[in-house]
Short mmCIF file of C-alpha atoms and ligand atoms in Angstrom, two decimals:
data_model
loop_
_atom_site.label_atom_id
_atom_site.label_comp_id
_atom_site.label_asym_id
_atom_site.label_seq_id
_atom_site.Cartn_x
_atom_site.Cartn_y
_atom_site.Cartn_z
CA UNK A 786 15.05 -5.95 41.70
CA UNK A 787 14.33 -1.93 41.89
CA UNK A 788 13.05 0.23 39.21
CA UNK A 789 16.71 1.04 38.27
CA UNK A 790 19.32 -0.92 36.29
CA UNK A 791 20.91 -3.36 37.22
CA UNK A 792 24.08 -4.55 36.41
CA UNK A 793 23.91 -8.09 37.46
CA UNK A 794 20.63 -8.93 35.85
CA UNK A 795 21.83 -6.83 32.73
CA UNK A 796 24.71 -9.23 32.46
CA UNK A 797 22.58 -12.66 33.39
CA UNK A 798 20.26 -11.48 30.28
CA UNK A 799 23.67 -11.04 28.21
CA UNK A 800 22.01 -9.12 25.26
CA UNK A 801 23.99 -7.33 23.63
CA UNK A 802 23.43 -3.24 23.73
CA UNK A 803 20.55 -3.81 26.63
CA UNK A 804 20.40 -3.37 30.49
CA UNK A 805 17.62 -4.56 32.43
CA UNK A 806 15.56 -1.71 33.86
CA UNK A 807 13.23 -4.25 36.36
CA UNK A 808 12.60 -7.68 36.32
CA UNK A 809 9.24 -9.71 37.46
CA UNK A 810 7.75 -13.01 37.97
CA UNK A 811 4.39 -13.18 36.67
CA UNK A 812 2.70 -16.42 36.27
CA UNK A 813 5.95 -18.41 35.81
CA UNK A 814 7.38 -15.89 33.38
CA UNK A 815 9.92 -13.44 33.67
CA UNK A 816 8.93 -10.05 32.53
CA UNK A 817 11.91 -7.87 32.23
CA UNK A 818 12.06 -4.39 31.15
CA UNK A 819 14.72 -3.32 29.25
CA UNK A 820 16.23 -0.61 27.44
CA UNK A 821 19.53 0.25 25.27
CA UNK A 822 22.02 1.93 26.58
CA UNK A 823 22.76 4.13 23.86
CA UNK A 824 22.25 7.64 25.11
CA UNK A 825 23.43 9.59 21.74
CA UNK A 826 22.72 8.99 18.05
CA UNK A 827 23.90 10.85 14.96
CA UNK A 828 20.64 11.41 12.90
CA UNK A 829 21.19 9.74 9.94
CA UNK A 830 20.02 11.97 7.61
CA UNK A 831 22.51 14.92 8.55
CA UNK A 832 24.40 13.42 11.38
CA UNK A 833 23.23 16.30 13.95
CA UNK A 834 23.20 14.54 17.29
CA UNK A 835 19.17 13.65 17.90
CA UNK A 836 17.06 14.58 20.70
CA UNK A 837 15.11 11.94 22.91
CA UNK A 838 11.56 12.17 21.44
CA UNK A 839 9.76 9.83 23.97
CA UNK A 840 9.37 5.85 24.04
CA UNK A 841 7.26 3.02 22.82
CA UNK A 842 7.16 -0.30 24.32
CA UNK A 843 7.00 -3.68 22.39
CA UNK A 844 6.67 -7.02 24.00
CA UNK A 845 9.40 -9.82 21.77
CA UNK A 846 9.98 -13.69 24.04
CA UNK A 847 13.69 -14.19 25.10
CA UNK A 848 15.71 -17.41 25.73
CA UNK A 849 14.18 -18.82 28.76
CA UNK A 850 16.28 -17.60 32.75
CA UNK A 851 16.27 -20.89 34.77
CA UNK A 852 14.14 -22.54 33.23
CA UNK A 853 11.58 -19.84 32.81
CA UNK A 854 9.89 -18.22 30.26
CA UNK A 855 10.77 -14.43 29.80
CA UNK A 856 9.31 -11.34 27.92
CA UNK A 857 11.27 -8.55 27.16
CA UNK A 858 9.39 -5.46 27.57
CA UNK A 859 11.38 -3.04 25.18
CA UNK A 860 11.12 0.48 25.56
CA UNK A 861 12.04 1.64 22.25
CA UNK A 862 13.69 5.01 21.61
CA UNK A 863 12.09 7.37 19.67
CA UNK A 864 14.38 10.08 18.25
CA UNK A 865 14.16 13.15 16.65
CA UNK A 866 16.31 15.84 14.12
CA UNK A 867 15.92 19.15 14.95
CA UNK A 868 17.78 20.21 12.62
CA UNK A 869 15.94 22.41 10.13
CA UNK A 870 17.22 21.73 6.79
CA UNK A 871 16.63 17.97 7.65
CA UNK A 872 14.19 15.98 5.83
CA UNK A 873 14.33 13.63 8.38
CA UNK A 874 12.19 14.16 11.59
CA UNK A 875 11.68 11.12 14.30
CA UNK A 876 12.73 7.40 14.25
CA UNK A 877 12.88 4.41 16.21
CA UNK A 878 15.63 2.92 17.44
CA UNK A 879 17.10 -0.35 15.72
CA UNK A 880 19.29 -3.02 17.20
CA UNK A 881 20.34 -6.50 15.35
CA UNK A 882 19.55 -8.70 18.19
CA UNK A 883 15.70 -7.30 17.90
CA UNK A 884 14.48 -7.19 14.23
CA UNK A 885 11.54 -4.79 13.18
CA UNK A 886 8.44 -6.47 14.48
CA UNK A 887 9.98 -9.13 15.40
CA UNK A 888 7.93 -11.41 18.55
CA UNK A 889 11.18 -13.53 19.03
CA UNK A 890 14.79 -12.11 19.54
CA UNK A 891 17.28 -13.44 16.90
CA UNK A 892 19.18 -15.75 19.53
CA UNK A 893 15.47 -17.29 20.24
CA UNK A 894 15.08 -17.44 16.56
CA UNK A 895 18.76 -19.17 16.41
CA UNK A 896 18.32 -21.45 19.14
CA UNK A 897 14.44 -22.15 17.63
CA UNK A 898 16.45 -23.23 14.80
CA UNK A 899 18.48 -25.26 16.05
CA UNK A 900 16.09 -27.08 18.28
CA UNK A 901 14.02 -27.94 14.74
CA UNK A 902 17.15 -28.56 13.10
CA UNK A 903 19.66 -30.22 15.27
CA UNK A 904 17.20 -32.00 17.87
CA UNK A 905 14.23 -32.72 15.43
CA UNK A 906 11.83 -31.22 17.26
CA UNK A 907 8.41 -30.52 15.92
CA UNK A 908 7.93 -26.88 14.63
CA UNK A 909 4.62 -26.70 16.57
CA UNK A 910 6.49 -27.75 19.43
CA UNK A 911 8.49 -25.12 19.62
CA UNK A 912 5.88 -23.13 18.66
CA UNK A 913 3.61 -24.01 21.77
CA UNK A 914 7.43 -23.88 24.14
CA UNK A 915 7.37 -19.67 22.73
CA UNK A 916 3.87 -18.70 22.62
CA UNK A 917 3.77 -17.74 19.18
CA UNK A 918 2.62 -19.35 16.00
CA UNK A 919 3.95 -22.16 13.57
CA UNK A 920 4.51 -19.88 10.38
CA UNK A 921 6.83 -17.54 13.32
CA UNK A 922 9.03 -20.66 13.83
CA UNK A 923 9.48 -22.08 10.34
CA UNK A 924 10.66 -18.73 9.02
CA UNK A 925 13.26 -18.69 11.84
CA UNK A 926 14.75 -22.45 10.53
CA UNK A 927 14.69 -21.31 6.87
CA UNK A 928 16.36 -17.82 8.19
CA UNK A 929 18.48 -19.88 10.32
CA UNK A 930 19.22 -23.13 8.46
CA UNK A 931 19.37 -21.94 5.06
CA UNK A 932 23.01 -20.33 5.50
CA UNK A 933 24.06 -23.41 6.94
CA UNK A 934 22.62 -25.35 4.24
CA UNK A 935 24.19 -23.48 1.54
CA UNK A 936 27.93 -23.61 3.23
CA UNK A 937 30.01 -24.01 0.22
CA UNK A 938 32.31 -26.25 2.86
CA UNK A 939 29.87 -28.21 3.45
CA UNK A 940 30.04 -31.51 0.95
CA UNK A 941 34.07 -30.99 0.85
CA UNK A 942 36.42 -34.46 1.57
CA UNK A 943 33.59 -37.08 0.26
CA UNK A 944 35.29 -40.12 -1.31
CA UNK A 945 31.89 -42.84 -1.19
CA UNK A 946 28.57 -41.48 -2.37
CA UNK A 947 25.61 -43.38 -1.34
CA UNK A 948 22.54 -42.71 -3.44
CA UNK A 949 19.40 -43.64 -1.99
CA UNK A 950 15.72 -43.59 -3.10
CA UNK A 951 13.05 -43.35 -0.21
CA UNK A 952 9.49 -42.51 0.00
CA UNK A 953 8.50 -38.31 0.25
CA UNK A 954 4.70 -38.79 0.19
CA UNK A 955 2.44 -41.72 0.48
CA UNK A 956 0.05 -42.19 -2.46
CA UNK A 957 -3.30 -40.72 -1.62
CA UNK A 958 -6.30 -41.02 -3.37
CA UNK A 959 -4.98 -37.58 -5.95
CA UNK A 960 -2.01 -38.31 -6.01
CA UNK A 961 0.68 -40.83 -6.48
CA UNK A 962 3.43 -42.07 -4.41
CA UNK A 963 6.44 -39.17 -4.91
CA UNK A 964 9.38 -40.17 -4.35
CA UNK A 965 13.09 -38.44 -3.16
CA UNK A 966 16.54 -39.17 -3.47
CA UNK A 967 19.14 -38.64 -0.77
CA UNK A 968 22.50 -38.41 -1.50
CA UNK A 969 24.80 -39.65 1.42
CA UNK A 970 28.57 -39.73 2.05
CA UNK A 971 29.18 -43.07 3.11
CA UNK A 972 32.07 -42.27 4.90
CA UNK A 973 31.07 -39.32 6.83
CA UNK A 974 27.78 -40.91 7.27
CA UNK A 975 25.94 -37.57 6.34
CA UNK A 976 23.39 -36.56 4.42
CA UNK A 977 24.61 -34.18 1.52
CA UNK A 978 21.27 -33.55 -0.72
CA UNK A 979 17.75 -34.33 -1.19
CA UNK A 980 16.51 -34.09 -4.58
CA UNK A 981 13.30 -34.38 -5.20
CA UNK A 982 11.98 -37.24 -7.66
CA UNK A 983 14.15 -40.55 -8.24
CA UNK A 984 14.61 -40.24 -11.94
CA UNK A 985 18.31 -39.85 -13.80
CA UNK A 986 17.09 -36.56 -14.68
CA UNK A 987 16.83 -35.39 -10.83
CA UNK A 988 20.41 -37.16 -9.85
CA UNK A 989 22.12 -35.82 -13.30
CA UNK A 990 21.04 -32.20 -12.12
CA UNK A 991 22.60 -32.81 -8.93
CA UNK A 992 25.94 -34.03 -9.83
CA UNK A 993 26.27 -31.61 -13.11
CA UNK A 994 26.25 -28.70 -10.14
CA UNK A 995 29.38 -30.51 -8.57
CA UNK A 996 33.05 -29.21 -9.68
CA UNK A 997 35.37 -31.24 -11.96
CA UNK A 998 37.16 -31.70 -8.77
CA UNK A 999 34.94 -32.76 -6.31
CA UNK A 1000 33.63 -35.54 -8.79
CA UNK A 1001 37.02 -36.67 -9.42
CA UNK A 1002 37.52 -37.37 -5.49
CA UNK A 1003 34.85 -40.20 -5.56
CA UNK A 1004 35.86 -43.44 -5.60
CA UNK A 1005 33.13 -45.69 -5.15
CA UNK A 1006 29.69 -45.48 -5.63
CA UNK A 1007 26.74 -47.10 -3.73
CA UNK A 1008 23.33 -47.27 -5.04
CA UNK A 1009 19.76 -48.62 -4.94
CA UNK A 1010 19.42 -51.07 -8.00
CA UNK A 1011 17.12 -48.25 -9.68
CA UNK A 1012 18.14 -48.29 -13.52
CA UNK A 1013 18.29 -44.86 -13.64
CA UNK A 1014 20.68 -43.88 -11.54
CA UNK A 1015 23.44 -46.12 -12.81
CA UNK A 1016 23.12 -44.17 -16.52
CA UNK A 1017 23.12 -40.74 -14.83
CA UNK A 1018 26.39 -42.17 -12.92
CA UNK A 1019 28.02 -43.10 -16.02
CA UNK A 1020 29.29 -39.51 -17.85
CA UNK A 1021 30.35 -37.50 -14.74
CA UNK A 1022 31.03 -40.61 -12.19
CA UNK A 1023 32.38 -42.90 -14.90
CA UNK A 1024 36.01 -43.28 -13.17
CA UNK A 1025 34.06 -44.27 -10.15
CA UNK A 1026 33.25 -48.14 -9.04
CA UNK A 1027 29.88 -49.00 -8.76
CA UNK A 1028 28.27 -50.83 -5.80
CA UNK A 1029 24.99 -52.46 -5.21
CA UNK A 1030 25.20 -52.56 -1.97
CA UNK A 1031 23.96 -54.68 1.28
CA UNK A 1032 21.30 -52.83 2.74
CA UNK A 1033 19.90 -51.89 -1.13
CA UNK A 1034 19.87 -55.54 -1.80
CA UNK A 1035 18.51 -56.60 1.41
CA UNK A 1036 15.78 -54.25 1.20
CA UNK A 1037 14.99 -55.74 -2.51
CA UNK A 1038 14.80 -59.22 -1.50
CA UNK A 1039 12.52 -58.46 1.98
CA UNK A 1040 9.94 -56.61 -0.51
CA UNK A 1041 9.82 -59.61 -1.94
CA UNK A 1042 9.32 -61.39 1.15
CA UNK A 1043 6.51 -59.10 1.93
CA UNK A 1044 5.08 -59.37 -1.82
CA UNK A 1045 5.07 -63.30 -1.59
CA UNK A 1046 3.12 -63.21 1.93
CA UNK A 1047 0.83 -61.11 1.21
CA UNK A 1048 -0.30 -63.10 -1.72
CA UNK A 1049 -0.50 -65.87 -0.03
CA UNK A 1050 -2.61 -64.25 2.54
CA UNK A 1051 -5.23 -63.11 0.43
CA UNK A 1052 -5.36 -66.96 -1.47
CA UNK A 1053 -5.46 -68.78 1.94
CA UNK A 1054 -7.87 -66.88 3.98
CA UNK A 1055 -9.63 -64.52 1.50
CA UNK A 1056 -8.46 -60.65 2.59
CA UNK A 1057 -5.67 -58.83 3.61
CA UNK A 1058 -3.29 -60.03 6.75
CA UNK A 1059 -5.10 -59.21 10.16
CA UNK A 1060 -3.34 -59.27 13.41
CA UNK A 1061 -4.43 -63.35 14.46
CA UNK A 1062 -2.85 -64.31 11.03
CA UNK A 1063 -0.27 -66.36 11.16
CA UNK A 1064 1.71 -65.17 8.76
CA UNK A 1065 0.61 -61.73 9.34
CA UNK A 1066 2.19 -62.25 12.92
CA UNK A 1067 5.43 -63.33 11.58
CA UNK A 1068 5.98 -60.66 9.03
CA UNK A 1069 8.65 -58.79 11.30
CA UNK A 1070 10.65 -62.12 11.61
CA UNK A 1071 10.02 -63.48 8.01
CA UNK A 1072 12.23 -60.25 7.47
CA UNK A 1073 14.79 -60.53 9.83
CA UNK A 1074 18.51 -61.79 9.44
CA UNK A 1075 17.68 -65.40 9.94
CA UNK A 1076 21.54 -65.73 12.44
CA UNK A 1077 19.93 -63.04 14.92
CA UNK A 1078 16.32 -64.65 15.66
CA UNK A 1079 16.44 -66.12 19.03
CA UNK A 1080 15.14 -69.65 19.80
CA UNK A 1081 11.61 -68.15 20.78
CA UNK A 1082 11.90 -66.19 16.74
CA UNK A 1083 12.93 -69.65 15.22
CA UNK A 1084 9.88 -71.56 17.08
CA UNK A 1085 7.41 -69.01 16.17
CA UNK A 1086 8.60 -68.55 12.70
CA UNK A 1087 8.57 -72.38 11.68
CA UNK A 1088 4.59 -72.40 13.88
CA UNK A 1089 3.80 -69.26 11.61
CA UNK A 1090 5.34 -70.99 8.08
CA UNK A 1091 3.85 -74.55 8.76
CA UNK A 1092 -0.12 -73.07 9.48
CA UNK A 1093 -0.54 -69.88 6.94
CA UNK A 1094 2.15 -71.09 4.34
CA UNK A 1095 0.52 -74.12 2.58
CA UNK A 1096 2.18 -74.37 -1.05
CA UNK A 1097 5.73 -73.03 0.65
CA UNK A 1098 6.25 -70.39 -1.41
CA UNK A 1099 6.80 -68.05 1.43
CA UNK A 1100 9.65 -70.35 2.44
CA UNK A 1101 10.81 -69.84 -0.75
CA UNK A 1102 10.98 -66.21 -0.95
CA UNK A 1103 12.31 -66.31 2.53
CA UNK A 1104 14.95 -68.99 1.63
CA UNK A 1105 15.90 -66.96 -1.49
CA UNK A 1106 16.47 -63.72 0.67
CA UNK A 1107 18.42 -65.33 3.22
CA UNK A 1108 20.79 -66.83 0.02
CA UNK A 1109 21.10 -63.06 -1.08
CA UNK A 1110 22.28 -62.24 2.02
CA UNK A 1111 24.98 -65.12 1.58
CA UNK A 1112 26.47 -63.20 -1.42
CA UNK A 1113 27.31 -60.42 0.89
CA UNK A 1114 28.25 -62.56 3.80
CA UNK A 1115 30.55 -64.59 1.43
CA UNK A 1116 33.87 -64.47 2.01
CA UNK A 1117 35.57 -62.20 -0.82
CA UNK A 1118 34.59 -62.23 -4.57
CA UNK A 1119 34.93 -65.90 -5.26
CA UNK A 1120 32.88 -67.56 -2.49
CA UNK A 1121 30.23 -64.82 -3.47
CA UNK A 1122 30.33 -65.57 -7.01
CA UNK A 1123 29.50 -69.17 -5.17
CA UNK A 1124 26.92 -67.51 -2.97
CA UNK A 1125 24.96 -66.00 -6.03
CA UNK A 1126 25.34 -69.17 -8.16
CA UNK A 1127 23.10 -70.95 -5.32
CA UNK A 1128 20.78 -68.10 -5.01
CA UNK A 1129 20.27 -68.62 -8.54
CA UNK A 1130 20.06 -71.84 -8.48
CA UNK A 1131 17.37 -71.36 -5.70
CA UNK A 1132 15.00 -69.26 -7.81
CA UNK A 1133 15.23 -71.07 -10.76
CA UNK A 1134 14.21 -74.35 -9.16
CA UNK A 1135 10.67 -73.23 -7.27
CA UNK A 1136 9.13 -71.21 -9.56
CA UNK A 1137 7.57 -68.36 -7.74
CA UNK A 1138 7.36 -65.12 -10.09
CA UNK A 1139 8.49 -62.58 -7.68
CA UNK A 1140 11.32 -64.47 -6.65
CA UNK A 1141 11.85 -64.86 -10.58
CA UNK A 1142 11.54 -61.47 -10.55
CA UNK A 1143 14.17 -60.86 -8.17
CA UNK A 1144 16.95 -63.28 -9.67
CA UNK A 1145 16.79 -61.35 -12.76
CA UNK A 1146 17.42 -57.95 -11.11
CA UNK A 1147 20.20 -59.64 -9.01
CA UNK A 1148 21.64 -60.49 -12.81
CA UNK A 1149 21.32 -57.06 -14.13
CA UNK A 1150 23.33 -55.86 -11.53
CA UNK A 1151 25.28 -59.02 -10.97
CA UNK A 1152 29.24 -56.90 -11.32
CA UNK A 1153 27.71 -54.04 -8.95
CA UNK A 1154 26.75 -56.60 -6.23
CA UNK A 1155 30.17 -58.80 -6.59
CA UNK A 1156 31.97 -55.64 -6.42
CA UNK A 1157 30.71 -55.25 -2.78
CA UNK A 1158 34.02 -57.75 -2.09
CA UNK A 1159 36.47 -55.55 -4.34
CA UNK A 1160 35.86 -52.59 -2.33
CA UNK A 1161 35.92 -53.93 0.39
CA UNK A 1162 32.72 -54.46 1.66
CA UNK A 1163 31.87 -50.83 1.13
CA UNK A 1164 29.81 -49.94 4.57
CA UNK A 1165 26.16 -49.40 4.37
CA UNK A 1166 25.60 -48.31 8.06
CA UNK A 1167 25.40 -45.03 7.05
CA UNK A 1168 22.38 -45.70 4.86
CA UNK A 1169 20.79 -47.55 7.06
CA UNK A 1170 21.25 -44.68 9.75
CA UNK A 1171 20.16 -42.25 7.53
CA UNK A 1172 17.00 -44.20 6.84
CA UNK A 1173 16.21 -44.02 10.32
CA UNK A 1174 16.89 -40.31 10.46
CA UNK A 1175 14.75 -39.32 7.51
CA UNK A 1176 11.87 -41.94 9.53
CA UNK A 1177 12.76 -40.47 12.77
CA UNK A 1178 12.10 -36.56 11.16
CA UNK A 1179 9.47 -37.57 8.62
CA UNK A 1180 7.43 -38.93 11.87
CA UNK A 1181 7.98 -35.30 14.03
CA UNK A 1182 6.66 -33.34 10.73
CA UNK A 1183 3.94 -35.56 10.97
CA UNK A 1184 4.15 -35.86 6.86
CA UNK A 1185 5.49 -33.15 4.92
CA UNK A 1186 3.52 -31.30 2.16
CA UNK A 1187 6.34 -29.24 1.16
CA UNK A 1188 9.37 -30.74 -0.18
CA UNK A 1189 11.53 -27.05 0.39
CA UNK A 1190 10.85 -27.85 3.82
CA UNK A 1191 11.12 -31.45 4.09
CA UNK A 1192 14.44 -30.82 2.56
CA UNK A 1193 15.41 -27.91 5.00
CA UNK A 1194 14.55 -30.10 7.98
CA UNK A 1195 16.87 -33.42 6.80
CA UNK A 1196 19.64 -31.71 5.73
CA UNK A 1197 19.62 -29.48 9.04
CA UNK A 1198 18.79 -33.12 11.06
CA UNK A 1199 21.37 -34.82 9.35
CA UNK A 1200 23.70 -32.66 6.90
CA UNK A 1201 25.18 -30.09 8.72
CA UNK A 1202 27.64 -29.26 11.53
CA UNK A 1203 26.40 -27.82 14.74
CA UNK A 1204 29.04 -25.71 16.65
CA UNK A 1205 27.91 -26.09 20.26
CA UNK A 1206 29.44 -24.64 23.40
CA UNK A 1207 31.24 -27.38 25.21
CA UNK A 1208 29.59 -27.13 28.56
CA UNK A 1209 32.53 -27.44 31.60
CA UNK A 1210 32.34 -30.62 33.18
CA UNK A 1211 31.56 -29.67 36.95
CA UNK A 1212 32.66 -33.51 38.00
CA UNK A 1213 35.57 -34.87 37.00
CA UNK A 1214 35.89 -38.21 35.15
CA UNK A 1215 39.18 -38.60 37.10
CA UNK A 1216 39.67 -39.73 41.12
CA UNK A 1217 39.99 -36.49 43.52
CA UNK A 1218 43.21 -35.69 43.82
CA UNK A 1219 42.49 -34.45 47.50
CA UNK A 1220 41.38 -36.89 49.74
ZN1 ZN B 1465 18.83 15.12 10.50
#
């Protein structure tokens, strides 16, 4: 391309207001000069048309061309006001797809965003991708995502809330463990809200912001068998039906599992489970839905059990998780109520304290866990899935200090609606229709 505009490569760029001027490969990266093409401005002190008072160049990174990087080379307008009476005398130029020192233009800070956001891409990533720093990025997602986030639309039509408690921060040495609560429409299978801490305190907060009307619409609620909650449920949520539900309960019964193993680790062998344990090298099975193991999973589990398990408590625990997991397999309330009398039953008879332990959580929330059947076997996929999101975004942020942020980047993973351009399909699902 010449050293005049072009109106081809001034439509390929699409930016709104600007026509290319040149464009250059250098190093693998477009560098395209461009400039407005506004030719006359009102001053807007007096509104006497302004004179051209030279340019000034700034560099901002564009949406890659074909795969290639590309830096706009501005040339700003400076203007002036001749007028006399004016207070005002020269300006720059402004334009909303630029910002004021801005090093990325707002559709690179949108589609930054949504890369972050949507795709769960690390913020350094991006970062690196753009050539400019991390702090340049995360402003763009909370400029970005924020809006998005604060949708009033957004948490309309939810009928099952799922409340769910999950790790923010690992206990270190200063500090302890924090913890979060996501709230999830089980139906949708989105995440609605983060709020940080699991107390009643943190989840009363939450729903007291709701309308009279939007609480009303719940039906059923699923939770985590966290005391807490269940009280903070009970003024605004107290029309709706409380669930304890599978994956909750599941996830109660493998800690015990794990709690059991580990105890027996450290009594048989002395220390903590090492990799040629055996029971260490069965923990991933010991935990698994005992109908999916293959015949390999059932071999090694029994080898494991029968070497590292000598008093059989482990088979205990494990025998007592796999009878919680009747309950909810049962088939409607009275076979559970059947289920949970033999899980009792279980516990009772061998004696180990966590599994004690367990049986008399099961019987504080004995209704909430039968009423699994009367709704209908209320779905906890979307849990589940969400638990793999918040891993899955937890992992790219490589741990987040900042709970503002950690927020930002779930909700924007998992709690909002992208609108994407449906890209044309250039092949056809269908049979040519010329031969
Ligand atoms: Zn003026």
């Amino acid at each position: 391309m010449g050293q005049h505009s072009s109106a081809s490569g001034s439509r390929l760029l699409g930016l709104d207001g600007f026509q290319v001027v040149s464009a250059e490969l250098q190093g693998g990266e477009w560098q395209l000069i461009v400039q407005t093409t506004a030719t006359v401005v009102g001053c807007a002190g007096c509104g006497v048309p302004a004179t051209p008072h030279g340019r000034r160049t700034v560099r901002v990174r564009d949406l890659p061309i074909g795969g290639r990087p590309v830096v706009l080379w501005w040339r700003k307008r400076l203007w002036r006001c001749r007028e006399p009476a004016c207070q005002v005398r020269t300006w720059t130029e402004r334009v909303t797809a630029i910002g004021p020192r801005a090093v990325l233009t707002q559709r690179t800070r949108a589609e930054a965003c949504r890369r972050v956001g949507k795709d769960a891409h690390a913020v350094a990533a991006v970062a690196r991708d753009l050539g400019v720093g991390w702090a340049t990025i995360m402003r763009a997602v909370r400029d970005y995502g924020t809006p998005l986030l604060e949708d009033p639309t957004r948490l309309n039509g939810v009928t099952t809330l799922g409340l769910d408690e999950t790790t923010f921060l690992k206990a270190t040495r200063r500090a302890p463990t924090r913890y979060v609560t996501g709230l999830v429409d089980l139906e949708g299978g989105r995440l609605l809200d983060l709020v940080a801490d699991r107390t009643r305190a943190a989840v009363d907060r939450w729903l007291g912001a709701r309308t009279r009307d939007w609480l009303a619409r719940i039906g059923t609620v699923a939770l985590d068998p966290w005391r807490g909650y269940a009280s903070a449920l009970v003024a605004p949520l107290g029309h709706a039906r409380v669930v304890v539900d599978h994956f909750h309960a599941v996830r109660l019964a493998n800690t015990v599992v794990d709690q059991v193993r580990r105890r027996t680790q450290q009594a048989t062998l002395g220390h903590r489970g090492r990799k040629p344990d055996p029971l260490y090298r069965i923990r991933k099975l010991l935990l698994a839905a005992h109908e999916q193991l293959t015949q390999r999973g059932r071999v090694r589990l029994r080898a494991g059990l029968a070497l590292g398990d000598p008093t059989g408590e482990v088979v205990a625990a494990w025998q007592g998780k796999e009878l919680l997991r009747g309950v909810y397999a049962a088939d409607g309330t009275a076979d559970a109520r059947r289920a949970l009398a033999r899980f009792y039953h279980w516990c009772d008879g061998v004696g180990v304290a966590e599994l004690s332990r367990l049986a008399r959580t099961v019987r504080t929330w004995e209704a909430e866990i039968l009423a699994f059947h009367s709704t209908g076997g209320c779905s906890n996929g979307p849990t589940e899935a969400m638990n793999l999101l918040v891993k899955k975004v937890k992992r790219v942020g490589h741990g987040f200090r900042n709970f503002g942020n950690y927020r930002l980047r779930l909700l924007l993973h998992c709690g909002v609606r992208w609108q994407t351009h449906r890209t044309a399909r250039l092949r056809g699902r269908y049979p040519r229709l010329v031969a």
